[in-house]
XYZ file of C-alpha atoms in Angstrom:
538
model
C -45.370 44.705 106.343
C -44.231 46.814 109.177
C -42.650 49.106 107.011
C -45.733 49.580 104.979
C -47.387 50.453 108.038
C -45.070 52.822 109.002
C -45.742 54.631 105.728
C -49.466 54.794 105.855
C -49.503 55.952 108.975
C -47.169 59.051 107.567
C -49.562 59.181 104.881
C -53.131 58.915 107.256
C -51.703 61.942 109.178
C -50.805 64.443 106.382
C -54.614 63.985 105.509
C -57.395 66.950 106.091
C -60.083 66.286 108.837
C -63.027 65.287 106.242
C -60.718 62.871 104.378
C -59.845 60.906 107.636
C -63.459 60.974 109.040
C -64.443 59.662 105.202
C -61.802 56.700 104.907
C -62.529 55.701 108.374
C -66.370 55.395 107.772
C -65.374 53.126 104.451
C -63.509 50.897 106.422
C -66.000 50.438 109.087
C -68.134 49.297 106.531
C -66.369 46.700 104.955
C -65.277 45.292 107.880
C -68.967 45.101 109.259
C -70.158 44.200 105.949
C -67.617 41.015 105.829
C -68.596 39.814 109.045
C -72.002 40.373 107.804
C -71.637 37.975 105.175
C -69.285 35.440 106.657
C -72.419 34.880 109.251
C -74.822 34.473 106.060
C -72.744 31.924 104.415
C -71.952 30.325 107.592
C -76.106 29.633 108.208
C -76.139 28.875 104.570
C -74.088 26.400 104.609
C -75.612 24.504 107.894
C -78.836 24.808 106.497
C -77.589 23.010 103.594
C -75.845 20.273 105.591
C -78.880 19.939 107.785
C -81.403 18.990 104.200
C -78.950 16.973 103.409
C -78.438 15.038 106.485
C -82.332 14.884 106.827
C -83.036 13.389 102.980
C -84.696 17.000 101.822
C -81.613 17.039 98.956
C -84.001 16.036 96.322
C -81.791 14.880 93.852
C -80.096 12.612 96.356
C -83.304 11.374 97.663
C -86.472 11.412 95.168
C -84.692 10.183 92.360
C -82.003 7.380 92.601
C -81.700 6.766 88.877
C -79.377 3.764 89.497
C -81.557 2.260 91.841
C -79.181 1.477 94.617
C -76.803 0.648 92.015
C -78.538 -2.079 90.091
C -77.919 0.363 86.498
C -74.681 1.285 85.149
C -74.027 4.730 84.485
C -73.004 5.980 81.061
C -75.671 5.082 79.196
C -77.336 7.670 76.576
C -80.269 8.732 78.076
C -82.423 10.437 75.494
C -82.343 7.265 73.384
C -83.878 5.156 76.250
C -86.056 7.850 78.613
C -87.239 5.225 80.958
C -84.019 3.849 82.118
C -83.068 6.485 84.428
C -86.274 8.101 85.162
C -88.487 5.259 86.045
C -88.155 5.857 88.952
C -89.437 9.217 89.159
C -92.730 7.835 88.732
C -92.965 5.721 91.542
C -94.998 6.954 94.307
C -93.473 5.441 96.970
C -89.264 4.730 96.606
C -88.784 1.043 96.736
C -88.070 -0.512 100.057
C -85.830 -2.979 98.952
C -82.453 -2.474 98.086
C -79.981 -4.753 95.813
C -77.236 -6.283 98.056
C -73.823 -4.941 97.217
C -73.386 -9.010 96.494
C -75.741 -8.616 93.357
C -74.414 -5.345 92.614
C -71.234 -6.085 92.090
C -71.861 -9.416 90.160
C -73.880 -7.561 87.482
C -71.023 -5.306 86.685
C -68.958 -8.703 86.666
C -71.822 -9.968 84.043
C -71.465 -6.844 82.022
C -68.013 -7.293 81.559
C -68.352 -10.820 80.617
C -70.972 -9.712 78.058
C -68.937 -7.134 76.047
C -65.960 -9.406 76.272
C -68.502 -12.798 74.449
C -71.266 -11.130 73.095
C -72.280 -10.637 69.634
C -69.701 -8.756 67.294
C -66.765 -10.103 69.383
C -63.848 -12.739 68.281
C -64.869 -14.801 71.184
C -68.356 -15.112 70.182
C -67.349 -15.970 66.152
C -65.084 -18.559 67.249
C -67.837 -19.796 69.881
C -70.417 -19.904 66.689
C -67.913 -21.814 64.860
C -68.359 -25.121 67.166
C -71.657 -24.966 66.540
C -70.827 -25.567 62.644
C -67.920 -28.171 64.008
C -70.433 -29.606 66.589
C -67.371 -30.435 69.191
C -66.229 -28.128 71.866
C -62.908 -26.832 71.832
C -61.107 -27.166 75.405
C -59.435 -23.351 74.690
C -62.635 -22.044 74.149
C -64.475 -22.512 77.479
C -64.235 -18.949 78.612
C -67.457 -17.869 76.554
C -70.689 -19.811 76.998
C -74.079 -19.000 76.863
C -77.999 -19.524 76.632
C -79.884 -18.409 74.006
C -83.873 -17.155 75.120
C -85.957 -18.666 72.515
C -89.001 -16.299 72.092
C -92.714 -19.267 72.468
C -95.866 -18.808 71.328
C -96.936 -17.372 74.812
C -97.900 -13.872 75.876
C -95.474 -11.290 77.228
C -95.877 -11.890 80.824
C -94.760 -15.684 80.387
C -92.171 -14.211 77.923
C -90.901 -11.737 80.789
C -90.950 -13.996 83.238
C -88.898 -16.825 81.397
C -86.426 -14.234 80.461
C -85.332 -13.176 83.953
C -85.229 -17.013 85.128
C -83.009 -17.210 82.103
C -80.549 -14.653 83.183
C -80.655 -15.842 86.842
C -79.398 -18.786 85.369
C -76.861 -17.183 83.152
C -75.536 -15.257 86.326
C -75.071 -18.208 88.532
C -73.232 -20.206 85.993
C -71.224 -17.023 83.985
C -72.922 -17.518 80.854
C -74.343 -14.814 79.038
C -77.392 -14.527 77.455
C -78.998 -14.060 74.352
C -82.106 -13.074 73.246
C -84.353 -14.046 70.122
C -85.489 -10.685 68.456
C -87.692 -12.027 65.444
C -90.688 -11.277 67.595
C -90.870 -8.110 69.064
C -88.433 -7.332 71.595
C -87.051 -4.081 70.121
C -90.339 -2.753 69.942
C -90.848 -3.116 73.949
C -87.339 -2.638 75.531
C -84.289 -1.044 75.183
C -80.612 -2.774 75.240
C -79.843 -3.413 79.102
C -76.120 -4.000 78.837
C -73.411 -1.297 78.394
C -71.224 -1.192 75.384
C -72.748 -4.442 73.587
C -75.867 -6.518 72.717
C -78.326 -8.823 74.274
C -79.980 -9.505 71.006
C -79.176 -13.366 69.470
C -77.701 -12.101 65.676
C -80.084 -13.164 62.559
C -77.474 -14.936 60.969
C -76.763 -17.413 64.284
C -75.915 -20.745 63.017
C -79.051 -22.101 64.696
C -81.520 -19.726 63.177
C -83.344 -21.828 60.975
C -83.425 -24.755 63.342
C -84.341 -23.399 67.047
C -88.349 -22.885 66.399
C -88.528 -26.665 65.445
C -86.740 -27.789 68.765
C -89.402 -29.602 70.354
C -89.004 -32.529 73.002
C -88.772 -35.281 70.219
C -85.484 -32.872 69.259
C -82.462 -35.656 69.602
C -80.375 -33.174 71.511
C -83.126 -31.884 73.551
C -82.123 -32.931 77.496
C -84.249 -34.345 78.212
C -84.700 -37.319 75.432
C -80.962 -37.756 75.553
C -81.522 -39.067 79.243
C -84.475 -41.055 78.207
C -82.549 -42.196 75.543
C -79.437 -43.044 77.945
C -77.147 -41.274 75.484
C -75.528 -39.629 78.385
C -73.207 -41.457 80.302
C -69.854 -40.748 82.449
C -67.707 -40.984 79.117
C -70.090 -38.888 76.982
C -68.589 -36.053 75.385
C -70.661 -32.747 75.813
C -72.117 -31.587 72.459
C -71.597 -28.502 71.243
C -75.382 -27.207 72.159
C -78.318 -29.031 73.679
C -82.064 -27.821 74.175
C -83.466 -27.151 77.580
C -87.621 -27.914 76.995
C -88.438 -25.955 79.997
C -92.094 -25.167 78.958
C -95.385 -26.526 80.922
C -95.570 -29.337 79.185
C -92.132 -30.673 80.166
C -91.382 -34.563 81.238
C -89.837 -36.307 84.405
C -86.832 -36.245 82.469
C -86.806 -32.879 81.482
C -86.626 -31.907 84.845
C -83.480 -33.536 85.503
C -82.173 -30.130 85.034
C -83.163 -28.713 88.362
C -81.015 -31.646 89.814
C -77.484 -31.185 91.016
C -76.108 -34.433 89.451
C -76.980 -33.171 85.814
C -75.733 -29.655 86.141
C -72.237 -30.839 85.887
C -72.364 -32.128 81.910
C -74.766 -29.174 81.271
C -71.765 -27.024 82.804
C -69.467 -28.370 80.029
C -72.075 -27.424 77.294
C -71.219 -23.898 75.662
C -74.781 -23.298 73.927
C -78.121 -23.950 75.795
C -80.940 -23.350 73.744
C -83.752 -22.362 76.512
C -87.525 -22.152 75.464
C -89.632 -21.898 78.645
C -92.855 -20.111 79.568
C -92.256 -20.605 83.423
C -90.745 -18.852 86.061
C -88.571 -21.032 87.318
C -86.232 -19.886 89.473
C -87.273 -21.338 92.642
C -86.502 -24.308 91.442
C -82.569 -22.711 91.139
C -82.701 -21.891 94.396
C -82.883 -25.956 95.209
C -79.770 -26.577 93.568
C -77.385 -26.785 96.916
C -74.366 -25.168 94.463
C -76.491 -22.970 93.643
C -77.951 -21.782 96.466
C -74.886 -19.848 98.506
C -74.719 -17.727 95.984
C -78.143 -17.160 95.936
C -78.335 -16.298 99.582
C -75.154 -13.929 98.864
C -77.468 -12.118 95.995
C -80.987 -11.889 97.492
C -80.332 -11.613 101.348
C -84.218 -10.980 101.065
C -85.410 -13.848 99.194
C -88.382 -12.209 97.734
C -86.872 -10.048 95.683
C -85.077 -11.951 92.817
C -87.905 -10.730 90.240
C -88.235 -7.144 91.757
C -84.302 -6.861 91.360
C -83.784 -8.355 88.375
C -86.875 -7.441 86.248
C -85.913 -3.590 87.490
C -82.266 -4.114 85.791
C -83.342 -6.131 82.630
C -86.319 -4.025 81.317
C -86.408 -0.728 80.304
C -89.128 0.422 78.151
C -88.644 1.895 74.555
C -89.351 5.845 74.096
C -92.277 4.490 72.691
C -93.865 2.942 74.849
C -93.073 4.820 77.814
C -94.820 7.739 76.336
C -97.490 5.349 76.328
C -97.009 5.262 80.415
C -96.352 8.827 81.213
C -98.959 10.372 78.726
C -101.751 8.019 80.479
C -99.922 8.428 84.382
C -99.809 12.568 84.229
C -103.199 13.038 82.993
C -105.167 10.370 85.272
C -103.135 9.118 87.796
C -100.367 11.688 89.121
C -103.162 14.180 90.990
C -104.716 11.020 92.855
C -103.988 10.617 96.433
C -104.197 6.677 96.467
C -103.944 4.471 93.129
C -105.484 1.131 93.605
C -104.435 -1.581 90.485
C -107.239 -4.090 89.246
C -105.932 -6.909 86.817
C -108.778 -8.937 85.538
C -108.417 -12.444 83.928
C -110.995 -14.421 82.889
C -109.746 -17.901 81.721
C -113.060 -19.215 81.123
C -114.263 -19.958 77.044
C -115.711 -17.785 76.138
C -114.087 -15.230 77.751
C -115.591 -11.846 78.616
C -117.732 -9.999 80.872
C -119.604 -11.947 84.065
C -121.636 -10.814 86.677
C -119.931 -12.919 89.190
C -116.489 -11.938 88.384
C -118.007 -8.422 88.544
C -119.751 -9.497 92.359
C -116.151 -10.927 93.612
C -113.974 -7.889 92.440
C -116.343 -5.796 94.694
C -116.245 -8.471 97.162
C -112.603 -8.211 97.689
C -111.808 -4.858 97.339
C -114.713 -3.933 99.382
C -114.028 -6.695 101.848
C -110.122 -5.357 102.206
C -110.799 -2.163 102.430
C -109.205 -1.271 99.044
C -112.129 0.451 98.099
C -115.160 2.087 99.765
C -119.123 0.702 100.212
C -121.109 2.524 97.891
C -123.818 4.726 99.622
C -127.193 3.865 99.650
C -130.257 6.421 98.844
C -129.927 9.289 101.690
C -126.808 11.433 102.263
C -126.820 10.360 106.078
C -124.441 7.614 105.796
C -121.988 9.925 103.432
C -118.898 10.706 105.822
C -116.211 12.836 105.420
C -117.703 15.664 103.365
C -116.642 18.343 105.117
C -113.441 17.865 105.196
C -111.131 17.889 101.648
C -112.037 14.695 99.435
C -109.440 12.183 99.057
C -109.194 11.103 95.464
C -108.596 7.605 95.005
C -107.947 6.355 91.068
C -108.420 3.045 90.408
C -106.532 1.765 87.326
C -107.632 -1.511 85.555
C -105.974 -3.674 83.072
C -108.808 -6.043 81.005
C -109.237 -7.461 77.769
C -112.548 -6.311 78.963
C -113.450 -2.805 79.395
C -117.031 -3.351 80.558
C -115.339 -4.470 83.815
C -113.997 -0.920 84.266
C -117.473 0.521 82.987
C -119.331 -1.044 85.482
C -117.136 0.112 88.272
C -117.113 3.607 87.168
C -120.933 4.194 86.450
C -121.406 2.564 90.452
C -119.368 5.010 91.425
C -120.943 8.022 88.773
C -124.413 7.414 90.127
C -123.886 7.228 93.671
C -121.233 8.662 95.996
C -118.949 6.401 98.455
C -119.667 5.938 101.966
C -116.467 7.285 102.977
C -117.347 10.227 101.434
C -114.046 9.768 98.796
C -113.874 10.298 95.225
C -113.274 7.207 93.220
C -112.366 7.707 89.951
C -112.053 4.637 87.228
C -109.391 4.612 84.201
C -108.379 1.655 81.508
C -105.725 2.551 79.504
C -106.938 -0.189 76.743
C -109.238 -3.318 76.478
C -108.226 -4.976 73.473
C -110.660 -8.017 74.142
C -108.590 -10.268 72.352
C -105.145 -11.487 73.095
C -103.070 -10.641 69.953
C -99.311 -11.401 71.223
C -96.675 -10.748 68.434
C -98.562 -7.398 67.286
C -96.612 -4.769 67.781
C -99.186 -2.181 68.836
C -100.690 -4.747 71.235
C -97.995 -5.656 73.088
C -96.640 -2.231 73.536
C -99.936 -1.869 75.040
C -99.850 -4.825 77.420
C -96.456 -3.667 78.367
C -97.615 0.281 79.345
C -100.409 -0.978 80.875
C -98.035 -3.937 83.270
C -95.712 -0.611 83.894
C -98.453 1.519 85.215
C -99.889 -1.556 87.468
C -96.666 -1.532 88.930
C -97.274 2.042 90.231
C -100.056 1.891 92.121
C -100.364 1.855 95.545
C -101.852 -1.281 95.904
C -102.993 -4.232 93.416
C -105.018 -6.744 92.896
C -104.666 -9.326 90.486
C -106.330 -12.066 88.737
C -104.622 -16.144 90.139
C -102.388 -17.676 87.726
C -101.829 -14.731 85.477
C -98.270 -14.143 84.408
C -99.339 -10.610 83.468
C -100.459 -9.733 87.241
C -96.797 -11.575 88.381
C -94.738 -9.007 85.937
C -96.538 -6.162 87.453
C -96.426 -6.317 91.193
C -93.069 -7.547 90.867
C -91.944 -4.698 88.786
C -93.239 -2.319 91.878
C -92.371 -4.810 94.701
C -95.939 -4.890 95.421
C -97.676 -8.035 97.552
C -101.000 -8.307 96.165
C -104.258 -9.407 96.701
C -105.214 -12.727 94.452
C -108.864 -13.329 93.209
C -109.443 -17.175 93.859
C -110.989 -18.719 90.575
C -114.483 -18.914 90.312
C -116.265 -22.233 90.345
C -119.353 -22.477 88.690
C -119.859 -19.246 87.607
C -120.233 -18.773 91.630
C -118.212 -15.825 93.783
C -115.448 -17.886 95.947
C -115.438 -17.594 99.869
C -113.766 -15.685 100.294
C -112.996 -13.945 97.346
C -109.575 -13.314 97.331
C -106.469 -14.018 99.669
C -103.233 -11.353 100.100
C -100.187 -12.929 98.760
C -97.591 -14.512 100.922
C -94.598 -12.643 98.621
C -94.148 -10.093 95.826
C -92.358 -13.208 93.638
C -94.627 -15.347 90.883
C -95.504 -17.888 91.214
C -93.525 -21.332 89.191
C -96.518 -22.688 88.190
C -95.617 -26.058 87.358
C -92.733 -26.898 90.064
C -90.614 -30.372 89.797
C -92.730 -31.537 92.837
C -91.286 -35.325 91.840
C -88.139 -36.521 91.375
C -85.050 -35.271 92.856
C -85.842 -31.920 94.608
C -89.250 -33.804 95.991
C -87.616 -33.431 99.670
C -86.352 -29.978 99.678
C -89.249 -28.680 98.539
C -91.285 -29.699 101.522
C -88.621 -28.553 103.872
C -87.018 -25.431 102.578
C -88.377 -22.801 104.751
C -88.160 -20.058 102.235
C -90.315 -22.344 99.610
C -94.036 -22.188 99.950
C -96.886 -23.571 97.964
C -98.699 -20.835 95.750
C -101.898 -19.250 96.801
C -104.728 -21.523 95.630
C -102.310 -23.135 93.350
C -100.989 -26.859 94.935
C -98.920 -27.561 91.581
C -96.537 -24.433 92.316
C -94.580 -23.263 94.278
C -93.005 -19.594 95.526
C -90.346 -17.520 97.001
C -90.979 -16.354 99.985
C -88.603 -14.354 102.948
C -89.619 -16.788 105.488
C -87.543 -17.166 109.250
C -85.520 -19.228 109.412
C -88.024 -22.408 109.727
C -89.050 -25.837 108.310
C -92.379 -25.470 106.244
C -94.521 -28.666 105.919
C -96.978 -28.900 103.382
């Protein structure tokens, strides 16, 4: 180096005047002009840092397509839209987050689920003891409970199905759902690599929509039939009647005692139309794990609904077609989900008086003005937009609300502006077009802001858990009269199990399981709730 040195000096002197003068200016440049740019990328750089540090990285931030790691990577997106960009819809990112705990058993359950699921060795040989009815002791490592698609609507469908799977999880089986009804049609596949979807050419095929409780496998009658003793030998499947209508002995299941023979089962046929798993949570084996995988105890549905469903292309242009052009430009979305159990069903006056009642009495939405701009507010400044999106049978409930607010303004001065996405009138579960429907209009529920849903229905349950909303629940009317008061804000986000073992052997715990409350308006059920750490006493 020295000598090179050496050599341009030489070199630098030999030079004219002008030549000097003209390499020394070019060098003052670029040196300038590097420390120029070194500061530049330097402030770049800390500016970056800085958004980051602060949450302004938007792709970090706005848009967690795992969801705090509840979804798997990997998967192809264009074929299934909504699994990675539900979340983009969301106006609000979800306060609760999936404990690592949960997180790291569902990648557990995935693996378990390629390794038995359909297509595998493990699950032909498993089939094949159906045929033998006996259970092989080398073939233990693969068991499993097959969701058996009822009569009932989607919401008790979707409900049933994630108690299913919490069940599945807590005792490594993997599950398997019925698809002769029409499960393609409304989600996508939710495991990696494999199938969720019971094959059509399962042994048990032609048998499983006969299973009833007079079923001579079916739990339940075995134990009323005393066929089950210390020395029995488990059968090769049984049938859990886990519907409504289910007997004393049928919920045996929920009791500690009887899980160990179910354990040694490896098929469980499952129909149910319940949520039921606060009742799992009473199981004392159970319920470590439980605590390991909801910390937050009202979040099993929120979590697990969020990781099991994923609309099909279909129907989530359904959601986003109906969201961008109504919903996206509103500064507040309220959700109304009207009910009406009554025969006949359809449009009342007094259902009409208590959903104004409520919202009006909670503040959800504004008085309506009377005659005389003087008790208009806020006009001067810019009008909030408020949408309000309901989900009826009915559409003359979202008429009504609409024209109020059409003819007259709000006292608040906002703009309230009424949407139904469809209002079929009549239930028609099983049709495709219907329940692709029901299932947009459940999604875009569960993006709202806040919600308000109809006592009992399964349909209002699916939707503010799917957005981890608490809502407000209209009482039923009696009489054809508007309750006092109207309606009553949920104690928890989680549904409600609607027809709870009160008897029988989790009849204690129940009453003192601080984290178990009875539902709103609704003494035969019980809920989740996140409670401290407290008896409850009914």
């Amino acid at each position: 180096m020295y000598h090179i040195l050496k050599i341009f000096g030489y070199v630098f002197k030999s030079l004219g005047l002008k030549m000097k003068i003209l390499i020394t200016f070019i060098f003052s440049s670029l040196l300038i002009g590097s420390v120029i740019l070194l500061s530049f990328s330097n402030n770049f750089n800390d500016q970056l840092l800085d958004a980051t540090i602060n949450g302004s990285s938007e792709s970090e931030t706005s848009h967690d397509k795992l969801i705090g790691g509840l979804l798997k990577a990997g998967f192809d997106e264009g074929s299934c839209v909504s699994r990675y960009t539900k979340s983009l819809l969301y106006r609000k990112p979800s306060p609760y987050k999936p404990s690592p705990y949960l997180v790291s058993k569902l990648r557990s359950y995935e693996m378990l689920h390629k390794r038995c699921g359909p297509g595998t060795e493990a699950y032909k040989k498993a089939t094949e003891q159906l045929d033998e009815n006996q259970v092989r002791s080398s073939d233990k490592e693969c068991r499993y409970v097959v969701w058996v698609a009822t009569e009932y609507g989607l919401g008790n469908r979707i409900i049933s199905l994630v108690s299913s799977f919490l069940y599945a999880l807590l005792t490594e089986r993997i599950i398997l759902v019925d698809q002769r009804k029409d499960i393609n049609d409304l989600f996508c596949e939710p495991f990696p690599d494999t199938s969720w979807l019971l094959p059509l050419d399962f042994p048990l095929m032609g048998q499983i929509d006969s299973y009833y409780k007079d079923y001579s496998l079916c739990y339940g009658t075995m134990l009323k039939n005393h066929a089950i003793n210390s020395t029995t030998t488990p059968p090769s499947h049984i049938y859990l009647h886990l519907l409504h209508d289910y007997r004393e002995e049928d919920k045996m299941f929920y009791c500690e005692a009887n899980q160990a023979f179910i354990k040694n089962v490896p098929w469980l046929v499952v129909k149910s139309n319940l949520y039921f798993a606060p009742s799992l949570w009473l199981i004392p084996s159970f319920q470590t794990k439980l605590i390991k995988l909801f910390p937050q105890k009202d979040t099993v549905f929120h979590h697990l609904s969020r990781y099991l469903f994923h609309p099909t292309n279909q129907v989530w242009d359904m959601v986003t077609s109906t969201y961008n052009a109504n919903l996206s430009k509103a500064d507040e979305v309220l959700g109304l989900q009207i009910r009406v159990f009554s025969t006949p069903s359809g449009y009342f006056q007094h259902v009409m008086d208590q959903i104004m009642s409520c919202t009006q009495r909670e503040k959800l939405l504004p008085e309506i003005a009377t005659n005389g701009s003087s008790q208009v507010i806020n006009t001067t400044r810019s009008k909030k937009l408020k949408a309000v999106l309901v989900a009826s049978l009915h559409p003359e409930y979202s008429d009504e609300l609409g024209k109020m607010f059409l003819e007259r303004p709000s006292s608040t001065g906002e703009i309230i502006q009424v949407y139904q996405p469809s209002g079929e009138r009549v239930q028609q579960t099983d049709e495709k077009l219907h329940d692709q429907k029901a299932l947009a209009d459940i999604y875009l529920l569960s993006l709202t802001d806040n919600i308000v849903t109809t006592v009992r229905s399964t349909f209002g349950y699916v939707a503010h858990g799917l957005g981890g909303l608490k809502p407000w629940i209209l009482y039923e009317p009696k009489n054809q009269k508007v309750p006092e008061p109207p309606c009553v804000r949920a104690l928890s986000m989680e549904p409600c199990f609607i027809r709870a073992p009160l008897h029988g052997c989790q009849a204690k715990t129940i009453k003192t399981t601080h984290f178990i409350r009875p539902c709103e308006n609704w003494n035969l059920g019980i809920k989740l709730v996140d409670a401290p750490d407290k008896f409850w006493w009914w």
